[in-house]
Amino acid sequence: MDNPKLLILSASTGNGHMSAAFAIAAEAERAGLEAVVVDVMDVTPDAFTSWYRGGYEKLVKDRPELWGHLYKSSDRPLFNYGFQTVLDFTFTSKIRKLIADMRPDWVVCTHSLPQPRLVPLRREFGFRMGIVVTDLYVHRMWLRGRPDAFFVPQEWTKEVLRRRKPRLGAHCVVTGIPIHPVFGERKFERSWGGEKWAVVSSGGIGGGPLTDAVKVMLESGWRVRVVAGRNQAAFDSLTTVFGGDDRVVVLGHIDAAKMAELMQTSHLLVSKPGGLTTFESLASGIPFCVYWPFLIPGQEEGNATFLRDIGAGVIAHNLDELRSALGKLDDKRLKAMSAAGLEQALPDAAAKIVQALREL
């Protein structure tokens, strides 16, 4: 199908899922295809939206261990998985009107929420269904609805999918995770000599002990660009503590172009390994220090292991380990980590997905 019409469904829980959707849409439009992005949270009842989005953000900020338990327990065909699937099906009924109005050839999901509802709609409207997995590990929620194609980050992900669902694994393309094209353009140069800058971020939600991490970075001789995301309270606190320190730049919510600039001109990223953040860092060639208190248990644990195993990252579980890791990151080690990341980078994932949708 040379010119398929694409409906891209996502959900605004965190930043990554929607960012992936918009990256695919932008690439589709560059290829001359019609592509529409819909945040499914905009067509679900207000109470469900508040519970789904607000509950997620509250749990990952205030009770990450509980979120980790729910994530892992719903990865098995037990009560939590079945209950969530029933809720997802029940409260996404308005998706039908979107499909009836647009009549897409492909419905592409960058979040698993709409998948159960798409099962009967496929029979009614005849579209094909593609799933863009935005973490290295394929959780059971991504397997719902008998998709026609999976687009996954790495060969390791493909092997996990084959083991879990052999039939589905046969319809799988390794593309990487779709990121904004600015991360692959490499407009900025990083100098390894002289003072060292780190980007410290705990994601768009801005949870986690940012202040303590910045203090350790400063004690270890680093200069810091700290990103508070949408967390105004964290931004205000960081400004109060570090506002007079010329070694620290405090930033709030920033766009992709600014984050790409920070990653490409800094020497270390201290952050949580969200799926998009992981692949943005690889494309930018910035060494990654996974700081465990920022991490969301469950989906991000596999991403952390991946970064460590390919040599592009280190893991620090607490402030003492962060301090120790920083002491070992000399220029030679940082350059090697940067090179290892660039070897695994797949900055053209969105283009690969669009091309595959045209060929399948």
Short mmCIF file of C-alpha atoms in Angstrom, two decimals:
data_model
loop_
_atom_site.label_atom_id
_atom_site.label_comp_id
_atom_site.label_asym_id
_atom_site.label_seq_id
_atom_site.Cartn_x
_atom_site.Cartn_y
_atom_site.Cartn_z
CA MET A 1 0.00 0.00 0.00
CA ASP A 2 1.92 3.05 -1.26
CA ASN A 3 -0.09 5.84 0.39
CA PRO A 4 -1.89 4.51 3.46
CA LYS A 5 -3.96 6.82 5.62
CA LEU A 6 -2.70 6.70 9.24
CA LEU A 7 -4.55 7.23 12.51
CA ILE A 8 -1.99 7.32 15.31
CA LEU A 9 -3.42 6.71 18.79
CA SER A 10 -1.49 7.50 21.94
CA ALA A 11 -2.05 8.63 25.53
CA SER A 12 -0.58 11.54 27.47
CA THR A 13 0.75 9.63 30.45
CA GLY A 14 4.23 11.10 30.75
CA ASN A 15 5.80 12.60 27.63
CA GLY A 16 7.22 9.68 25.65
CA HIS A 17 4.17 8.06 24.09
CA MET A 18 2.83 11.28 22.56
CA SER A 19 6.31 12.32 21.41
CA ALA A 20 6.67 9.03 19.55
CA ALA A 21 3.28 9.53 17.91
CA PHE A 22 4.14 13.02 16.71
CA ALA A 23 7.52 11.84 15.38
CA ILE A 24 5.77 9.22 13.23
CA ALA A 25 3.17 11.72 12.04
CA ALA A 26 5.83 14.25 11.06
CA GLU A 27 7.69 11.63 9.05
CA ALA A 28 4.46 10.45 7.40
CA GLU A 29 3.59 13.99 6.36
CA ARG A 30 7.08 14.45 4.92
CA ALA A 31 6.40 11.33 2.85
CA GLY A 32 3.13 12.81 1.58
CA LEU A 33 0.82 10.64 3.69
CA GLU A 34 -2.22 11.71 5.66
CA ALA A 35 -1.58 11.14 9.36
CA VAL A 36 -3.65 12.22 12.37
CA VAL A 37 -2.50 11.96 15.99
CA VAL A 38 -5.14 11.55 18.69
CA ASP A 39 -4.54 11.54 22.44
CA VAL A 40 -7.03 8.89 23.59
CA MET A 41 -7.22 10.72 26.92
CA ASP A 42 -9.14 13.42 25.04
CA VAL A 43 -11.97 11.03 24.13
CA THR A 44 -12.36 9.14 27.41
CA PRO A 45 -14.71 10.22 30.23
CA ASP A 46 -13.28 12.87 32.55
CA ALA A 47 -13.31 10.61 35.59
CA PHE A 48 -11.43 7.86 33.78
CA THR A 49 -8.93 10.38 32.37
CA SER A 50 -8.27 11.84 35.83
CA TRP A 51 -7.84 8.38 37.32
CA TYR A 52 -5.69 7.01 34.50
CA ARG A 53 -3.40 9.98 33.94
CA GLY A 54 -3.45 11.51 37.42
CA GLY A 55 -3.17 8.16 39.15
CA TYR A 56 -0.17 7.20 37.05
CA GLU A 57 1.68 10.44 37.72
CA LYS A 58 0.90 10.35 41.44
CA LEU A 59 2.04 6.75 41.79
CA VAL A 60 5.32 7.17 39.93
CA LYS A 61 6.12 10.31 41.95
CA ASP A 62 4.90 9.30 45.40
CA ARG A 63 4.68 5.49 45.43
CA PRO A 64 6.98 4.15 42.71
CA GLU A 65 7.29 0.77 44.43
CA LEU A 66 3.50 0.32 44.23
CA TRP A 67 3.54 1.24 40.55
CA GLY A 68 6.28 -1.34 40.01
CA HIS A 69 4.15 -4.01 41.69
CA LEU A 70 1.13 -3.16 39.53
CA TYR A 71 3.26 -3.18 36.38
CA LYS A 72 4.74 -6.59 37.12
CA SER A 73 1.50 -8.20 38.34
CA SER A 74 -0.37 -7.04 35.20
CA ASP A 75 2.29 -8.71 33.04
CA ARG A 76 0.65 -12.05 33.85
CA PRO A 77 -2.83 -13.23 32.73
CA LEU A 78 -4.28 -12.68 36.20
CA PHE A 79 -6.77 -10.30 37.80
CA ASN A 80 -4.89 -7.01 37.36
CA TYR A 81 -4.34 -7.66 33.65
CA GLY A 82 -7.96 -8.67 33.05
CA PHE A 83 -9.39 -5.82 35.12
CA GLN A 84 -7.31 -3.20 33.31
CA THR A 85 -8.25 -4.65 29.94
CA VAL A 86 -11.95 -4.42 30.77
CA LEU A 87 -11.53 -0.78 31.86
CA ASP A 88 -9.53 0.09 28.74
CA PHE A 89 -12.20 -1.44 26.52
CA THR A 90 -15.14 0.13 28.36
CA PHE A 91 -13.96 3.73 28.51
CA THR A 92 -12.51 4.13 25.00
CA SER A 93 -15.77 3.64 23.07
CA LYS A 94 -15.48 7.06 21.36
CA ILE A 95 -12.58 5.74 19.30
CA ARG A 96 -15.21 4.28 17.01
CA LYS A 97 -16.31 7.71 15.80
CA LEU A 98 -12.71 8.70 15.05
CA ILE A 99 -12.30 5.64 12.85
CA ALA A 100 -15.71 5.97 11.23
CA ASP A 101 -14.97 9.59 10.28
CA MET A 102 -11.41 9.05 9.03
CA ARG A 103 -11.55 5.48 7.66
CA PRO A 104 -7.79 4.89 8.11
CA ASP A 105 -5.87 2.12 6.41
CA TRP A 106 -3.66 1.71 9.48
CA VAL A 107 -4.31 2.47 13.13
CA VAL A 108 -0.94 2.79 14.84
CA CYS A 109 -0.69 2.71 18.65
CA THR A 110 2.19 4.23 20.61
CA HIS A 111 0.37 3.44 23.86
CA SER A 112 -1.42 0.21 24.73
CA LEU A 113 -4.59 1.85 26.11
CA PRO A 114 -6.69 1.74 22.89
CA GLN A 115 -5.77 -1.80 21.86
CA PRO A 116 -8.70 -3.75 23.41
CA ARG A 117 -11.29 -1.43 21.82
CA LEU A 118 -9.69 -1.88 18.39
CA VAL A 119 -10.49 -5.62 18.29
CA PRO A 120 -14.17 -5.33 17.26
CA LEU A 121 -13.52 -2.15 15.27
CA ARG A 122 -11.06 -3.96 13.01
CA ARG A 123 -13.78 -6.40 12.03
CA GLU A 124 -16.19 -3.54 11.36
CA PHE A 125 -13.93 -1.16 9.43
CA GLY A 126 -11.19 -3.40 8.02
CA PHE A 127 -8.15 -1.34 8.99
CA ARG A 128 -4.80 -2.85 9.93
CA MET A 129 -3.23 -2.39 13.34
CA GLY A 130 0.39 -1.53 14.14
CA ILE A 131 1.98 -1.36 17.58
CA VAL A 132 5.01 0.82 18.33
CA VAL A 133 6.58 -0.53 21.53
CA THR A 134 8.19 2.34 23.44
CA ASP A 135 10.23 0.30 25.93
CA LEU A 136 12.74 -2.47 25.45
CA TYR A 137 10.63 -5.03 27.30
CA VAL A 138 7.33 -6.06 25.69
CA HIS A 139 4.75 -5.98 28.48
CA ARG A 140 1.61 -8.11 28.14
CA MET A 141 -0.51 -4.97 27.64
CA TRP A 142 1.19 -4.45 24.27
CA LEU A 143 0.07 -7.91 23.10
CA ARG A 144 -3.67 -7.25 23.16
CA GLY A 145 -5.80 -7.15 20.04
CA ARG A 146 -3.88 -9.38 17.59
CA PRO A 147 -1.90 -6.61 15.84
CA ASP A 148 -0.79 -6.96 12.23
CA ALA A 149 2.67 -5.53 12.89
CA PHE A 150 4.98 -4.69 15.77
CA PHE A 151 7.71 -2.05 15.59
CA VAL A 152 10.22 -2.65 18.37
CA PRO A 153 13.39 -0.96 19.69
CA GLN A 154 16.00 -3.72 19.41
CA GLU A 155 16.63 -7.32 18.36
CA TRP A 156 16.46 -8.26 22.05
CA THR A 157 12.89 -6.93 22.15
CA LYS A 158 12.02 -8.98 19.09
CA GLU A 159 13.31 -12.13 20.78
CA VAL A 160 11.21 -11.41 23.88
CA LEU A 161 8.15 -11.01 21.67
CA ARG A 162 8.89 -14.25 19.83
CA ARG A 163 9.16 -16.14 23.11
CA ARG A 164 5.97 -14.66 24.51
CA LYS A 165 3.85 -14.86 21.36
CA PRO A 166 5.51 -16.86 18.55
CA ARG A 167 2.77 -16.01 16.04
CA LEU A 168 3.00 -12.28 16.74
CA GLY A 169 6.79 -12.35 16.69
CA ALA A 170 6.68 -13.26 13.02
CA HIS A 171 5.19 -9.82 12.26
CA CYS A 172 7.87 -7.75 13.91
CA VAL A 173 10.23 -5.07 12.56
CA VAL A 174 13.21 -3.70 14.51
CA THR A 175 13.14 0.06 14.04
CA GLY A 176 14.23 1.70 17.28
CA ILE A 177 11.91 4.03 19.19
CA PRO A 178 10.65 7.06 17.22
CA ILE A 179 12.35 10.22 18.43
CA HIS A 180 12.30 13.79 17.21
CA PRO A 181 14.61 14.20 14.18
CA VAL A 182 16.64 16.95 15.89
CA PHE A 183 18.36 14.28 17.98
CA GLY A 184 19.79 12.68 14.87
CA GLU A 185 20.84 15.88 13.14
CA ARG A 186 23.83 16.46 15.44
CA LYS A 187 23.87 20.25 15.00
CA PHE A 188 26.17 20.76 17.99
CA GLU A 189 29.66 19.57 18.81
CA ARG A 190 30.82 18.28 22.17
CA SER A 191 34.32 19.09 23.36
CA TRP A 192 35.82 16.53 25.73
CA GLY A 193 38.48 18.87 27.06
CA GLY A 194 37.97 21.38 29.87
CA GLU A 195 35.04 21.69 32.26
CA LYS A 196 32.38 18.99 32.28
CA TRP A 197 28.66 19.63 32.04
CA ALA A 198 25.95 17.17 33.08
CA VAL A 199 22.24 17.23 32.30
CA VAL A 200 20.23 16.14 35.35
CA SER A 201 16.57 15.31 34.72
CA SER A 202 13.95 13.05 36.23
CA GLY A 203 11.62 13.22 33.22
CA GLY A 204 8.73 15.42 32.14
CA ILE A 205 6.87 14.85 35.41
CA GLY A 206 9.90 16.10 37.32
CA GLY A 207 9.63 13.75 40.30
CA GLY A 208 12.55 12.44 42.32
CA PRO A 209 15.26 13.99 44.50
CA LEU A 210 16.77 16.41 41.98
CA THR A 211 18.35 18.72 44.56
CA ASP A 212 20.37 15.98 46.25
CA ALA A 213 21.63 14.67 42.92
CA VAL A 214 22.73 18.14 41.81
CA LYS A 215 24.60 18.67 45.08
CA VAL A 216 26.59 15.47 44.54
CA MET A 217 27.36 16.49 40.97
CA LEU A 218 28.75 19.81 42.19
CA GLU A 219 30.79 18.11 44.93
CA SER A 220 32.32 15.90 42.22
CA GLY A 221 33.43 18.88 40.14
CA TRP A 222 30.67 18.90 37.52
CA ARG A 223 28.67 21.83 36.22
CA VAL A 224 24.97 21.06 35.91
CA ARG A 225 22.01 21.83 33.68
CA VAL A 226 19.04 20.58 35.68
CA VAL A 227 15.65 20.13 34.01
CA ALA A 228 12.59 20.22 36.29
CA GLY A 229 10.08 19.45 33.54
CA ARG A 230 6.46 20.33 34.30
CA ASN A 231 7.05 20.24 38.06
CA GLN A 232 6.77 23.89 39.07
CA ALA A 233 7.42 23.10 42.72
CA ALA A 234 10.70 21.37 41.81
CA PHE A 235 11.69 24.31 39.58
CA ASP A 236 11.01 26.80 42.39
CA SER A 237 12.93 24.71 44.91
CA LEU A 238 15.93 24.28 42.62
CA THR A 239 15.96 28.00 41.86
CA THR A 240 15.92 28.81 45.56
CA VAL A 241 18.79 26.44 46.35
CA PHE A 242 21.01 27.05 43.31
CA GLY A 243 19.85 30.42 41.97
CA GLY A 244 23.09 32.19 42.91
CA ASP A 245 25.43 29.40 41.77
CA ASP A 246 26.91 29.99 38.31
CA ARG A 247 27.75 26.28 38.08
CA VAL A 248 24.04 25.42 37.83
CA VAL A 249 21.47 26.28 35.16
CA VAL A 250 17.89 25.56 36.25
CA LEU A 251 15.37 24.87 33.46
CA GLY A 252 11.68 24.02 33.45
CA HIS A 253 9.79 22.31 30.67
CA ILE A 254 11.79 22.48 27.42
CA ASP A 255 11.12 21.42 23.85
CA ALA A 256 12.88 18.71 21.86
CA ALA A 257 15.24 21.12 20.14
CA LYS A 258 16.51 22.48 23.44
CA MET A 259 16.91 18.99 24.94
CA ALA A 260 18.84 17.88 21.86
CA GLU A 261 21.15 20.87 22.29
CA LEU A 262 21.70 20.03 25.95
CA MET A 263 22.42 16.37 25.21
CA GLN A 264 24.78 17.11 22.32
CA THR A 265 26.82 19.71 24.19
CA SER A 266 26.97 18.00 27.61
CA HIS A 267 29.16 15.12 28.76
CA LEU A 268 26.81 13.09 30.95
CA LEU A 269 23.08 12.55 31.36
CA VAL A 270 21.92 11.71 34.89
CA SER A 271 18.32 10.68 34.51
CA LYS A 272 15.64 8.00 34.38
CA PRO A 273 15.83 5.69 31.35
CA GLY A 274 12.45 6.23 29.77
CA GLY A 275 12.18 4.62 26.34
CA LEU A 276 12.45 7.85 24.35
CA THR A 277 15.07 9.36 26.66
CA THR A 278 17.18 6.23 26.21
CA PHE A 279 17.09 6.44 22.41
CA GLU A 280 17.53 10.22 22.39
CA SER A 281 20.68 9.75 24.44
CA LEU A 282 22.03 7.09 22.06
CA ALA A 283 21.43 9.33 19.04
CA SER A 284 23.10 12.24 20.86
CA GLY A 285 26.10 10.18 21.94
CA ILE A 286 25.81 11.31 25.55
CA PRO A 287 26.92 8.87 28.27
CA PHE A 288 24.04 7.88 30.56
CA CYS A 289 24.08 7.55 34.34
CA VAL A 290 20.84 5.92 35.43
CA TYR A 291 20.03 7.32 38.86
CA TRP A 292 17.72 4.74 40.45
CA PRO A 293 15.68 7.14 42.65
CA PHE A 294 14.49 8.81 39.41
CA LEU A 295 13.60 5.51 37.72
CA ILE A 296 10.04 4.23 37.28
CA PRO A 297 10.08 0.59 38.44
CA GLY A 298 8.92 -1.93 35.87
CA GLN A 299 9.25 -0.66 32.34
CA GLU A 300 12.44 1.34 32.90
CA GLU A 301 14.44 -1.37 34.66
CA GLY A 302 15.04 -3.22 31.39
CA ASN A 303 16.10 0.01 29.71
CA ALA A 304 18.67 0.60 32.48
CA THR A 305 20.12 -2.88 32.06
CA PHE A 306 20.33 -2.39 28.29
CA LEU A 307 22.31 0.85 28.64
CA ARG A 308 24.73 -0.79 31.06
CA ASP A 309 25.14 -3.94 28.99
CA ILE A 310 25.98 -2.11 25.75
CA GLY A 311 28.54 0.05 27.55
CA ALA A 312 26.67 3.34 27.10
CA GLY A 313 25.55 3.70 30.71
CA VAL A 314 26.23 3.12 34.37
CA ILE A 315 23.72 2.61 37.17
CA ALA A 316 23.76 4.36 40.56
CA HIS A 317 21.22 3.15 43.10
CA ASN A 318 21.83 5.89 45.68
CA LEU A 319 23.88 9.02 46.37
CA ASP A 320 26.95 7.07 47.48
CA GLU A 321 26.92 5.02 44.28
CA LEU A 322 26.39 8.19 42.25
CA ARG A 323 29.41 9.78 43.91
CA SER A 324 31.47 6.64 43.27
CA ALA A 325 30.38 6.39 39.62
CA LEU A 326 31.28 10.02 38.95
CA GLY A 327 34.76 9.42 40.34
CA LYS A 328 35.37 6.73 37.73
CA LEU A 329 34.14 8.69 34.69
CA ASP A 330 37.31 10.14 33.25
CA ASP A 331 37.57 11.41 29.67
CA LYS A 332 38.58 8.02 28.31
CA ARG A 333 35.60 6.26 29.88
CA LEU A 334 33.16 8.97 28.82
CA LYS A 335 34.37 8.85 25.21
CA ALA A 336 34.02 5.06 25.15
CA MET A 337 30.47 5.27 26.52
CA SER A 338 29.59 7.91 23.93
CA ALA A 339 30.92 5.73 21.09
CA ALA A 340 29.05 2.68 22.42
CA GLY A 341 25.80 4.63 22.45
CA LEU A 342 26.25 5.92 18.92
CA GLU A 343 26.83 2.36 17.70
CA GLN A 344 23.35 1.39 18.94
CA ALA A 345 21.58 4.59 17.87
CA LEU A 346 18.58 4.33 15.55
CA PRO A 347 17.61 7.96 14.98
CA ASP A 348 15.56 7.21 11.86
CA ALA A 349 13.01 4.93 13.58
CA ALA A 350 10.03 7.03 12.49
CA ALA A 351 11.12 6.87 8.85
CA LYS A 352 11.56 3.09 9.09
CA ILE A 353 8.08 2.70 10.57
CA VAL A 354 6.45 4.81 7.86
CA GLN A 355 8.31 2.91 5.14
CA ALA A 356 7.22 -0.42 6.62
CA LEU A 357 3.59 0.72 6.79
CA ARG A 358 3.76 1.55 3.07
CA GLU A 359 5.25 -1.83 2.19
CA LEU A 360 3.24 -4.19 4.40
#
